[in-house]
Amino acid sequence: MSSPQGSTRVREVAGKAAWGRALQPARLVAIAGRLESGRASPLVVATIVVVLSWPVQTNPTLSLDLEWIAGLHRAAAIGLRFGSDVTFTYGPVGFLGFPTPFLGITSALALAATFAAYLAAAWLLLASLRRHLPLAAAACLTLVLGRTFSALTTFDALQFAIVAAGVWLLRQTSVRYPLIVAVAAGVVSALAVLGKLNTGVFAAAMALVVVAAISPRPRRDVAVLVASAAIATLAIWIGTAQQLGDLAAYVRSSLDVISGYSEAMSLTKPALVWTYTVFAFIAAVAAWAAWTSSSGWTTAKRLALGALVALLLFATWKSGYVRFHAAEAILIASLTALILLPSAVGRGTLVALVGSFLIAFLGITQVTPASYAGMPASARSLAQQVSTAAAFWAWEGAARRSEVRLASELAVPQDVLAALDGVTVDFDPLEAGLAAAYPSLRWRPMPVLQTYSAYTPLLDQLDAELLRSASRPQRILRHVTGGYTLDGRQGSGSIDGRFYWFESPAATVERMCRYREVLASADWQVLADTGRACGAPTPLGVTVAAAGATVPVPTAPAGDLVVVRVDGVNSGLAARLRAILWRSPSWYVTLNGMRYRLVPGTASQGLLLSVPAASQGSPRFAFGPAVKTIAIANESGHGGELTYTFLAVPMPTP
């Protein structure tokens, strides 16, 4: 009798063989013949494009992003409450954007959602290109552009599909069933909002302007859209086992994540500054195309198209040039410009534009021709993922294999795991993926899954309040992942050259007050809740100094922590407008002569400067020497006047 594993393997091989037969030369020739004659279904052609362009890796390597992706899946699987237990721009269905690694039903659902998003994008792109080219040529060009989808996440593809659908609807002389469009737009908006809030906000706004423009009764249909979105939001929220009272908290905290992103996460790559010019050129082409192609439209439709393009370009600009994901920005803007081109544009102009867009995209991504042409590998990857997701009887085994693979990469020692048995545990600072790799652990995360993301006062306080509450985790597992301490030792990691001990500063002080080391290995430290808390802070002094000036740190009484609250960082209307329209200037803090990136939003929360020797723990995980001097300035070396308020925080007695 064959084993269940053997049967699963046979089915996987059979599934791959079926895909292989579909890609045989004879079948491809037959498909080509149908394309040439124009008899092929556009939906079938778009499906082939997605199969040959499938951008999702089957077994992605462990990374910063994969950590929180795995955490999203695990949060959904164990029923964590978004807005209460978890605070993120991704909501209770955020896992739908990430089908790998395979972790069970959530990954199977994500595969279906991801395929649908890419299929919609390819189908609508093909429909737009058919306005200029025969089906065969449009299919080839769609395939060429589809091979760039690897730069798009599922939610990026969905956002482009929404724009492309909006352009297609606005081009119609009349829409036959505007009420159905309004209902569908409301449902998609709800999915987007509860998937990734920042995508959802723009999706809902774009849907609103399109429905208002295409409807003969705009007030009625806009009301239907809003009602559909509200009903769908409630249905999805309750259907994913969320508490109704948490919905407002999810929106509020997620908007805080979005609003603080520019200040905390801005990043520039000097070698790619030329892409600003490229983006401006593509945006100009899109604006020209929108204006020209809508010359015979009603005023309402032209305004709607202008708003649609402006919303897309602004969203793309922000996502592409805050953290400098320029490839995504260039690609989405390019695809949008192409679908907007007026039908009178010649084929030579079309080819020239496509060529220039591709050159810019390939120049940013530095994709080699060999990897760009890897269509069989894309098809095999999709075949393997579909085979795994379709074999529902084998989901548990597939999930176990993913867990084993993740656990082997994380490699937590057995004695460390034993110290976490039977107690609630959080992972610090980045390793949310541990929840998926070791599902037997009782995960009780901080509301902000990864410490570096608690970059606003609200987010920092959410974490700190949990540590003050009776439901705080009984253990905290910390991992050394890079970064440096004040004396140059390898220390606990952060990102972008930030000082780990300044991340989520109020929560960091609470953790220092309430937890003590009970076990440490080469890379892992276990902290246990002591049940004790620090005393009330007492003032040590206030210093007002110009940004960039070096300020001495006063000494605290023996056994006390020293913290500083810094006011005036990134203040003023000009700084806020720059953060909204582009990104904030980078700020830096110099501690004992060593320079780090500084998160402006939490500088007033109480930055940890000194820890008593008795509370340091093992050297590998210790705070290290006390900060003697501090200086803060923006990237230009200035930044106005700053106020440093120094405080002593009495540590609890054993």
XYZ file of C-alpha atoms in Angstrom:
654
model
C 0.000 0.000 0.000
C 1.389 3.417 -0.930
C 1.990 5.999 1.776
C 0.011 9.293 1.912
C 3.259 11.129 1.174
C 3.848 8.925 -1.861
C 0.316 9.516 -3.132
C 0.740 13.254 -2.738
C 4.006 13.133 -4.650
C 2.353 11.197 -7.490
C -0.376 13.816 -7.734
C 2.213 16.622 -7.755
C 4.139 14.922 -10.568
C 0.914 14.347 -12.498
C -0.034 17.980 -12.087
C 3.354 19.136 -13.377
C 3.075 16.723 -16.309
C -0.292 18.239 -17.228
C 1.265 21.693 -17.273
C 4.128 20.298 -19.319
C 1.721 18.897 -21.942
C -0.004 22.278 -22.115
C 3.355 23.857 -22.981
C 4.315 21.381 -25.722
C 5.367 23.036 -29.018
C 2.419 21.602 -30.966
C -0.061 23.072 -28.514
C 1.725 26.396 -28.517
C 1.631 26.458 -32.330
C -2.107 25.778 -32.225
C -2.594 28.617 -29.750
C -0.478 30.889 -31.955
C -2.713 30.038 -34.921
C -5.800 31.007 -32.970
C -4.134 34.257 -31.937
C -3.228 35.084 -35.507
C -6.795 34.521 -36.655
C -8.166 36.461 -33.691
C -10.292 33.512 -32.545
C -8.588 33.006 -29.181
C -10.427 34.126 -26.076
C -8.767 37.186 -24.488
C -9.350 35.621 -21.073
C -7.534 32.452 -22.145
C -4.687 34.523 -23.576
C -4.432 36.514 -20.327
C -4.378 33.254 -18.370
C -1.469 31.989 -20.474
C 0.340 35.277 -19.868
C -0.065 34.873 -16.104
C 1.109 31.244 -16.231
C 4.230 32.168 -18.214
C 4.871 35.246 -16.062
C 4.045 33.853 -12.628
C 6.155 35.973 -10.265
C 5.679 34.153 -6.944
C 8.556 31.989 -5.699
C 7.606 28.562 -4.384
C 10.061 28.543 -1.471
C 11.172 32.114 -0.724
C 14.197 32.508 1.511
C 13.791 33.884 5.005
C 13.953 37.684 5.028
C 12.713 40.732 6.901
C 9.501 40.774 4.860
C 8.960 37.019 5.013
C 9.037 37.258 8.800
C 5.942 39.470 8.989
C 4.292 37.634 6.088
C 4.534 34.374 8.024
C 3.301 36.271 11.080
C 0.219 37.455 9.148
C -0.676 33.892 8.216
C -0.175 32.688 11.775
C -2.218 35.589 13.184
C -5.123 34.590 10.920
C -4.746 30.909 11.806
C -4.896 31.437 15.589
C -7.529 34.182 15.511
C -5.581 37.212 16.693
C -7.625 40.406 16.788
C -6.554 43.141 14.375
C -6.671 46.573 15.926
C -6.199 45.015 19.358
C -3.726 42.121 19.296
C -2.163 43.183 15.983
C -1.613 46.630 14.490
C -0.530 46.803 10.867
C -1.470 48.290 7.494
C -2.355 44.712 6.574
C -5.650 43.601 8.037
C -7.370 40.278 8.754
C -7.251 39.277 5.079
C -3.800 40.735 4.431
C -2.469 37.192 4.104
C -4.301 36.954 0.751
C -1.399 38.785 -0.875
C 1.178 36.125 0.020
C 0.628 32.502 -1.079
C 4.082 31.256 -0.097
C 5.441 29.694 2.003
C 2.542 27.243 2.172
C 1.119 27.284 5.693
C -2.325 25.754 5.173
C -5.710 27.092 4.152
C -4.614 30.729 4.379
C -1.938 30.090 1.738
C -4.397 28.209 -0.487
C -6.796 31.154 -0.346
C -3.908 33.538 -0.994
C -2.939 31.621 -4.133
C -6.447 31.996 -5.538
C -6.569 35.706 -4.680
C -3.093 36.359 -6.081
C -3.848 34.548 -9.338
C -7.092 36.512 -9.692
C -5.292 39.850 -9.172
C -2.603 39.106 -11.776
C -5.175 37.692 -14.195
C -7.291 40.836 -13.925
C -4.221 43.006 -14.512
C -3.107 40.965 -17.560
C -6.623 40.758 -19.030
C -7.249 44.493 -18.762
C -3.778 45.300 -20.094
C -4.421 43.005 -23.070
C -7.782 44.687 -23.701
C -6.103 48.097 -23.741
C -3.328 47.021 -26.109
C -5.879 45.490 -28.500
C -7.045 49.035 -29.217
C -3.743 49.485 -31.056
C -2.663 46.008 -32.176
C -4.051 42.719 -33.529
C -4.665 40.045 -30.908
C -1.449 38.121 -31.643
C 0.739 41.221 -31.348
C -1.142 42.467 -28.288
C -0.732 39.046 -26.650
C 3.020 39.038 -27.287
C 3.383 42.545 -25.922
C 1.261 41.669 -22.872
C 3.520 38.684 -22.242
C 6.617 40.876 -22.485
C 5.101 43.306 -19.987
C 3.739 40.474 -17.863
C 7.262 39.221 -17.272
C 7.820 42.416 -15.273
C 5.048 41.501 -12.811
C 7.713 40.105 -10.483
C 8.128 43.693 -9.262
C 4.468 43.862 -8.206
C 2.891 42.468 -5.072
C -0.641 41.115 -5.199
C -1.998 44.387 -3.854
C -0.001 46.378 -6.435
C -1.523 44.218 -9.189
C -4.987 44.765 -7.709
C -4.463 48.521 -7.620
C -3.412 48.579 -11.277
C -6.383 46.365 -12.216
C -8.752 48.798 -10.490
C -7.285 51.703 -12.466
C -7.420 49.765 -15.750
C -11.043 48.754 -15.095
C -11.885 52.362 -14.287
C -10.346 53.603 -17.548
C -12.234 50.926 -19.511
C -15.549 51.894 -17.893
C -14.991 55.598 -18.516
C -14.356 54.887 -22.196
C -17.813 53.317 -22.621
C -20.507 55.517 -24.085
C -22.861 54.088 -21.481
C -22.543 51.407 -18.847
C -25.385 48.902 -18.988
C -25.544 47.935 -15.322
C -24.085 50.764 -13.220
C -25.686 49.381 -10.058
C -23.800 46.089 -10.452
C -20.588 48.053 -11.010
C -21.257 50.030 -7.829
C -21.831 46.865 -5.782
C -18.722 45.187 -7.210
C -16.647 48.315 -6.565
C -17.845 48.384 -2.957
C -16.937 44.743 -2.361
C -13.485 45.130 -3.938
C -12.881 48.278 -1.882
C -13.779 46.401 1.304
C -11.414 43.554 0.444
C -8.650 46.045 -0.285
C -9.234 48.012 2.935
C -9.151 44.861 5.081
C -6.248 43.470 3.082
C -3.924 46.451 3.020
C -5.402 49.685 4.268
C -3.272 52.129 2.255
C -4.126 50.271 -0.968
C -7.757 50.130 0.125
C -7.993 53.872 0.739
C -6.815 54.650 -2.787
C -8.919 51.825 -4.273
C -12.061 53.154 -2.602
C -11.339 56.716 -3.737
C -10.750 55.600 -7.336
C -13.895 53.470 -7.328
C -15.891 56.414 -6.019
C -14.868 58.834 -8.769
C -15.456 56.263 -11.524
C -18.908 55.204 -10.311
C -19.952 58.840 -9.897
C -18.868 59.602 -13.484
C -20.380 56.610 -15.319
C -23.744 56.553 -13.600
C -26.855 58.350 -14.908
C -27.896 58.605 -11.236
C -24.598 59.280 -9.457
C -26.025 59.981 -6.003
C -27.913 56.697 -5.921
C -25.005 54.629 -7.222
C -22.425 56.284 -4.966
C -24.726 55.528 -2.033
C -24.964 51.911 -3.241
C -21.159 51.716 -3.457
C -20.755 53.082 0.063
C -23.424 50.753 1.441
C -21.916 47.741 -0.362
C -18.470 48.589 0.960
C -19.810 48.949 4.506
C -21.761 45.677 4.384
C -18.852 43.790 2.804
C -16.426 45.235 5.359
C -18.597 44.090 8.253
C -19.161 40.670 6.682
C -15.440 40.087 6.083
C -14.513 41.441 9.510
C -16.963 39.203 11.345
C -16.319 36.294 8.966
C -12.625 36.350 9.886
C -13.551 36.052 13.590
C -12.750 39.665 14.409
C -14.453 41.646 17.169
C -16.731 44.402 15.883
C -15.410 46.804 18.516
C -11.876 46.456 17.124
C -12.732 47.774 13.657
C -12.344 51.449 14.559
C -9.077 50.688 16.374
C -7.773 48.847 13.286
C -8.496 51.827 11.059
C -7.092 54.358 13.546
C -3.862 52.484 14.280
C -3.315 51.460 10.663
C -3.683 55.067 9.541
C -1.010 55.898 12.120
C 1.273 53.285 10.546
C 0.676 54.909 7.163
C 1.091 58.512 8.340
C 4.331 57.793 10.194
C 5.919 55.761 7.422
C 7.462 58.703 5.572
C 9.252 59.989 8.683
C 10.562 56.650 9.889
C 11.178 54.576 6.784
C 12.438 57.015 4.142
C 15.421 55.731 2.236
C 17.343 57.050 -0.766
C 19.616 55.153 -3.120
C 21.927 57.780 -4.655
C 22.839 55.575 -7.623
C 19.178 55.541 -8.714
C 18.330 59.222 -8.327
C 18.019 59.363 -12.129
C 14.727 57.489 -11.762
C 13.072 60.679 -10.502
C 13.453 62.078 -14.014
C 12.159 58.844 -15.523
C 9.119 58.861 -13.258
C 8.405 62.507 -14.119
C 8.606 61.661 -17.840
C 6.241 58.689 -17.487
C 3.823 60.746 -15.378
C 3.858 63.440 -18.085
C 3.105 60.805 -20.748
C 0.226 59.486 -18.629
C -1.186 62.991 -18.124
C -0.874 63.786 -21.855
C -2.482 60.465 -22.790
C -5.358 60.993 -20.368
C -6.005 64.520 -21.682
C -5.755 63.556 -25.359
C -7.740 60.323 -25.229
C -10.632 61.985 -23.362
C -11.023 64.978 -25.685
C -14.545 63.972 -26.753
C -15.792 62.994 -23.303
C -18.176 64.770 -20.992
C -16.679 67.089 -18.403
C -17.630 64.712 -15.599
C -15.798 61.823 -17.225
C -12.720 63.898 -17.986
C -12.545 65.089 -14.403
C -12.992 61.508 -13.198
C -10.181 60.293 -15.439
C -7.932 63.083 -14.225
C -8.699 62.222 -10.597
C -8.125 58.521 -11.286
C -4.702 59.152 -12.822
C -3.734 61.667 -10.132
C -4.650 59.232 -7.349
C -2.707 56.402 -8.966
C 0.384 58.508 -9.634
C 0.374 59.950 -6.111
C -0.004 56.499 -4.536
C 2.742 55.151 -6.788
C 5.021 58.106 -6.069
C 4.647 57.654 -2.322
C 5.148 53.884 -2.353
C 8.046 54.135 -4.789
C 10.023 57.057 -3.407
C 9.653 56.978 0.365
C 11.409 53.642 0.786
C 12.768 53.933 -2.779
C 10.961 51.016 -4.372
C 11.531 52.768 -7.669
C 11.054 49.668 -9.837
C 7.446 49.267 -8.703
C 6.774 52.972 -9.204
C 8.205 52.987 -12.722
C 6.352 49.807 -13.689
C 2.897 50.798 -12.403
C 3.197 54.294 -13.874
C 4.338 52.829 -17.217
C 1.475 50.337 -17.406
C -0.972 53.123 -16.564
C 0.444 55.366 -19.285
C 0.060 52.539 -21.831
C -3.607 51.851 -21.062
C -4.340 55.583 -21.331
C -2.866 56.065 -24.817
C -5.396 57.357 -27.355
C -6.377 54.907 -30.101
C -4.892 57.241 -32.734
C -1.358 56.679 -31.440
C 0.736 54.970 -34.092
C 2.309 51.586 -33.575
C 5.766 53.068 -33.886
C 5.048 55.448 -31.012
C 3.600 52.583 -28.975
C 6.670 50.405 -29.533
C 8.988 53.317 -28.712
C 7.170 54.018 -25.452
C 7.114 50.356 -24.436
C 10.805 50.075 -25.258
C 11.738 53.148 -23.238
C 9.645 52.002 -20.268
C 11.240 48.546 -20.349
C 14.739 49.983 -20.580
C 14.050 52.129 -17.513
C 12.556 49.196 -15.606
C 15.354 46.790 -16.513
C 17.925 49.465 -15.679
C 16.515 49.778 -12.174
C 16.046 46.081 -11.496
C 19.195 45.021 -13.385
C 17.329 41.932 -14.584
C 19.396 39.784 -16.936
C 17.928 38.578 -20.263
C 18.242 34.964 -19.075
C 16.126 35.510 -15.966
C 13.653 37.649 -17.906
C 13.082 34.774 -20.333
C 12.486 32.170 -17.613
C 8.913 31.372 -18.646
C 9.150 27.587 -18.074
C 10.370 28.226 -14.529
C 7.370 30.501 -13.884
C 4.976 27.868 -15.189
C 6.603 25.141 -13.093
C 6.454 27.316 -9.977
C 2.741 27.974 -10.478
C 2.094 24.286 -11.224
C 3.751 23.256 -8.000
C 1.834 25.824 -5.976
C -1.502 24.870 -7.553
C -0.802 21.173 -6.963
C -0.099 21.840 -3.298
C -3.090 24.133 -2.784
C -5.522 21.833 -4.623
C -4.560 18.772 -2.548
C -6.578 19.841 0.484
C -6.195 16.405 2.010
C -2.431 17.012 2.169
C -2.448 20.598 3.471
C -1.315 19.584 6.919
C 1.714 17.735 5.596
C 2.632 20.591 3.246
C 2.330 23.091 6.094
C 4.559 20.911 8.291
C 7.223 20.868 5.573
C 7.142 24.665 5.392
C 7.405 24.900 9.166
C 10.387 22.538 9.189
C 12.098 24.591 6.486
C 11.521 27.854 8.350
C 12.656 26.286 11.627
C 15.844 25.033 10.004
C 16.641 28.558 8.809
C 15.893 30.131 12.196
C 17.630 27.311 14.119
C 16.435 28.079 17.640
C 18.319 25.836 20.127
C 16.339 23.159 21.936
C 17.106 24.525 25.409
C 15.732 27.899 24.329
C 12.550 26.284 22.998
C 12.214 24.319 26.233
C 12.310 27.580 28.214
C 9.272 28.775 26.211
C 7.170 25.649 26.634
C 3.684 26.273 28.022
C 4.019 30.055 28.413
C 2.973 32.986 26.274
C 5.834 34.478 24.271
C 6.655 37.430 22.052
C 9.531 37.619 19.572
C 11.855 40.613 19.410
C 12.859 42.529 17.385
C 12.006 41.122 13.914
C 11.268 37.405 14.113
C 7.478 37.178 13.742
C 8.187 34.207 11.459
C 8.971 32.176 14.574
C 5.221 31.947 15.158
C 4.848 29.997 11.908
C 8.062 27.982 12.258
C 7.155 26.816 15.783
C 3.330 26.748 15.902
C 3.347 24.933 19.248
C 4.577 28.129 20.935
C 1.853 30.274 22.503
C 2.440 33.460 20.547
C 1.406 36.684 22.313
C 2.806 39.418 20.105
C 3.233 43.091 20.703
C 0.489 44.938 18.764
C 3.193 46.118 16.334
C 4.616 42.849 14.988
C 8.162 44.094 14.406
C 9.755 46.555 16.821
C 11.138 48.905 14.153
C 7.560 49.597 12.928
C 6.406 51.184 16.216
C 7.542 54.568 14.931
C 4.778 56.909 16.129
C 3.760 57.816 19.704
C 0.463 55.931 19.335
C 2.118 52.747 18.065
C 4.829 52.905 20.717
C 2.243 53.382 23.448
C 0.167 50.436 22.197
C 3.191 48.198 22.761
C 4.015 49.822 26.112
C 0.427 49.488 27.342
C 0.427 45.764 26.599
C 3.586 45.342 28.693
C 1.885 47.199 31.542
C -1.210 45.000 31.329
C -1.928 41.620 32.938
C -2.049 40.001 29.463
C 1.585 40.795 28.638
C 3.699 37.872 27.363
C 5.299 35.736 30.060
C 8.485 35.381 28.023
C 10.214 37.446 25.330
C 12.581 35.743 22.903
C 15.218 38.094 21.502
C 17.528 37.403 18.591
C 20.808 39.069 17.670
C 20.532 39.852 13.967
C 23.090 42.600 13.342
C 23.606 46.237 14.196
C 26.129 47.528 16.704
C 26.172 48.660 20.300
C 27.787 51.844 21.542
C 31.181 50.225 22.028
C 31.175 48.533 18.617
C 30.096 45.036 19.688
C 27.693 43.104 17.501
C 24.273 43.657 19.040
C 20.541 43.179 18.599
C 19.458 44.189 15.138
C 17.472 47.022 13.692
C 17.198 48.452 10.187
C 18.627 51.380 8.235
C 21.448 51.964 10.730
C 19.061 52.755 13.574
C 19.987 52.235 17.247
C 18.090 49.169 18.471
C 17.502 50.527 21.991
C 15.707 53.585 20.562
C 13.126 51.469 18.698
C 9.650 51.726 20.259
C 11.260 53.623 23.155
C 8.401 53.621 25.688
C 7.921 49.861 25.211
C 11.692 49.321 25.401
C 11.831 51.027 28.807
C 8.851 48.963 30.015
C 10.558 45.761 28.857
C 13.769 46.756 30.650
C 11.798 47.444 33.838
C 9.634 44.316 33.823
C 11.726 41.495 32.343
C 14.993 39.778 33.264
C 17.215 37.379 31.395
C 16.734 33.714 32.335
C 18.634 32.085 29.468
C 21.073 33.164 26.763
C 22.836 31.320 23.954
C 25.081 32.570 21.169
C 22.274 34.390 19.325
C 19.139 33.965 21.439
C 18.046 35.433 24.763
C 14.984 34.524 26.843
C 13.526 37.217 29.084
C 10.991 36.386 31.806
C 8.320 38.598 33.333
C 9.289 39.466 36.926
C 5.930 40.910 37.932
C 7.704 44.126 38.968
C 7.721 47.609 37.453
C 9.896 50.719 37.561
C 9.189 53.673 39.812
C 7.994 57.101 38.712
C 10.583 59.060 36.704
C 12.307 62.008 38.347
C 13.821 64.995 36.480
C 17.575 65.232 35.934
C 17.604 68.460 33.956
C 16.512 70.228 30.776
C 18.830 71.426 28.007
C 17.819 73.586 25.035
C 20.295 73.432 22.173
C 20.509 73.933 18.440
C 20.167 70.826 16.311
C 23.601 69.300 15.801
C 25.002 70.618 19.098
C 26.539 68.040 21.430
C 24.683 67.806 24.743
C 26.165 66.136 27.854
C 23.999 63.507 29.567
C 23.606 63.915 33.345
C 24.352 61.007 35.663
C 21.477 59.233 37.409
C 21.431 57.773 40.929
C 22.826 54.256 41.161
C 20.308 51.638 40.023
C 18.287 54.019 37.830
C 17.743 54.102 34.083
C 18.421 57.372 32.259
C 16.039 58.425 29.483
C 15.681 61.601 27.457
C 12.624 63.129 25.826
C 13.579 65.233 22.826
C 11.088 67.814 21.554
C 11.340 69.837 18.340
C 12.518 67.048 16.007
C 10.996 67.418 12.538
C 8.522 70.045 13.762
C 6.960 72.803 11.691
C 4.508 73.059 8.796
C 7.150 72.743 6.073
C 8.381 69.425 7.474
C 4.837 68.056 7.680
C 3.993 69.104 4.118
C 7.178 67.505 2.832
C 6.285 64.275 4.643
C 2.815 64.254 3.040
C 3.936 65.077 -0.495
C 7.204 63.158 -0.610
C 9.264 61.998 2.365
C 10.709 63.557 5.497
C 14.390 64.476 5.737
C 16.474 61.833 7.455
C 17.416 62.555 11.067
C 20.493 61.282 12.865
C 21.562 60.904 16.461
C 25.202 60.779 17.557
C 25.820 58.865 20.794
C 29.310 58.911 22.299
C 30.607 59.820 18.840
C 28.741 57.006 16.980
C 26.092 58.053 14.444
C 22.732 56.328 13.929
C 19.498 56.995 12.057
C 16.810 58.458 14.329
C 13.031 58.008 14.143
C 11.658 61.556 14.605
C 8.160 60.488 15.653
C 9.189 58.749 18.868
C 12.056 61.016 19.964
C 9.789 62.551 22.630
C 8.773 59.146 24.046
C 11.822 58.670 26.268
C 14.992 57.348 24.631
C 17.014 54.955 26.792
C 20.529 56.284 27.512
C 21.829 54.284 30.468
C 21.149 50.908 32.137
C 22.488 49.815 35.563
C 25.077 47.047 35.477
C 22.822 44.657 37.401
C 20.159 44.862 34.669
C 22.391 44.478 31.606
C 22.172 40.700 31.148
C 24.670 38.752 29.027
C 27.213 40.938 27.185
C 25.924 39.843 23.786
C 22.486 41.260 24.592
C 23.414 44.090 26.944
C 22.738 47.773 26.410
C 26.429 48.434 26.928
C 28.153 51.560 28.209
C 26.111 54.583 29.239
C 25.561 57.387 26.764
C 27.666 60.353 27.850
C 26.893 62.756 25.010
C 24.040 63.081 22.532
C 23.577 65.226 19.417
C 20.620 65.227 17.021
C 20.348 66.843 13.585
C 18.742 66.241 10.205
C 20.580 65.181 7.058
C 21.692 68.755 6.389
C 23.255 69.007 9.858
C 20.595 71.430 11.106
C 16.958 71.245 12.218
C 16.134 74.193 14.478
C 16.122 74.229 18.260
C 15.686 71.052 20.320
C 14.704 70.557 23.946
C 16.281 67.638 25.841
C 14.460 66.594 29.027
C 16.513 64.077 31.010
C 14.833 61.727 33.485
C 15.932 59.073 35.981
C 13.720 55.985 36.161
C 14.161 53.885 39.339
C 14.535 50.191 38.555
C 12.497 47.746 40.686
C 14.314 46.105 43.578
C 14.660 42.297 43.436
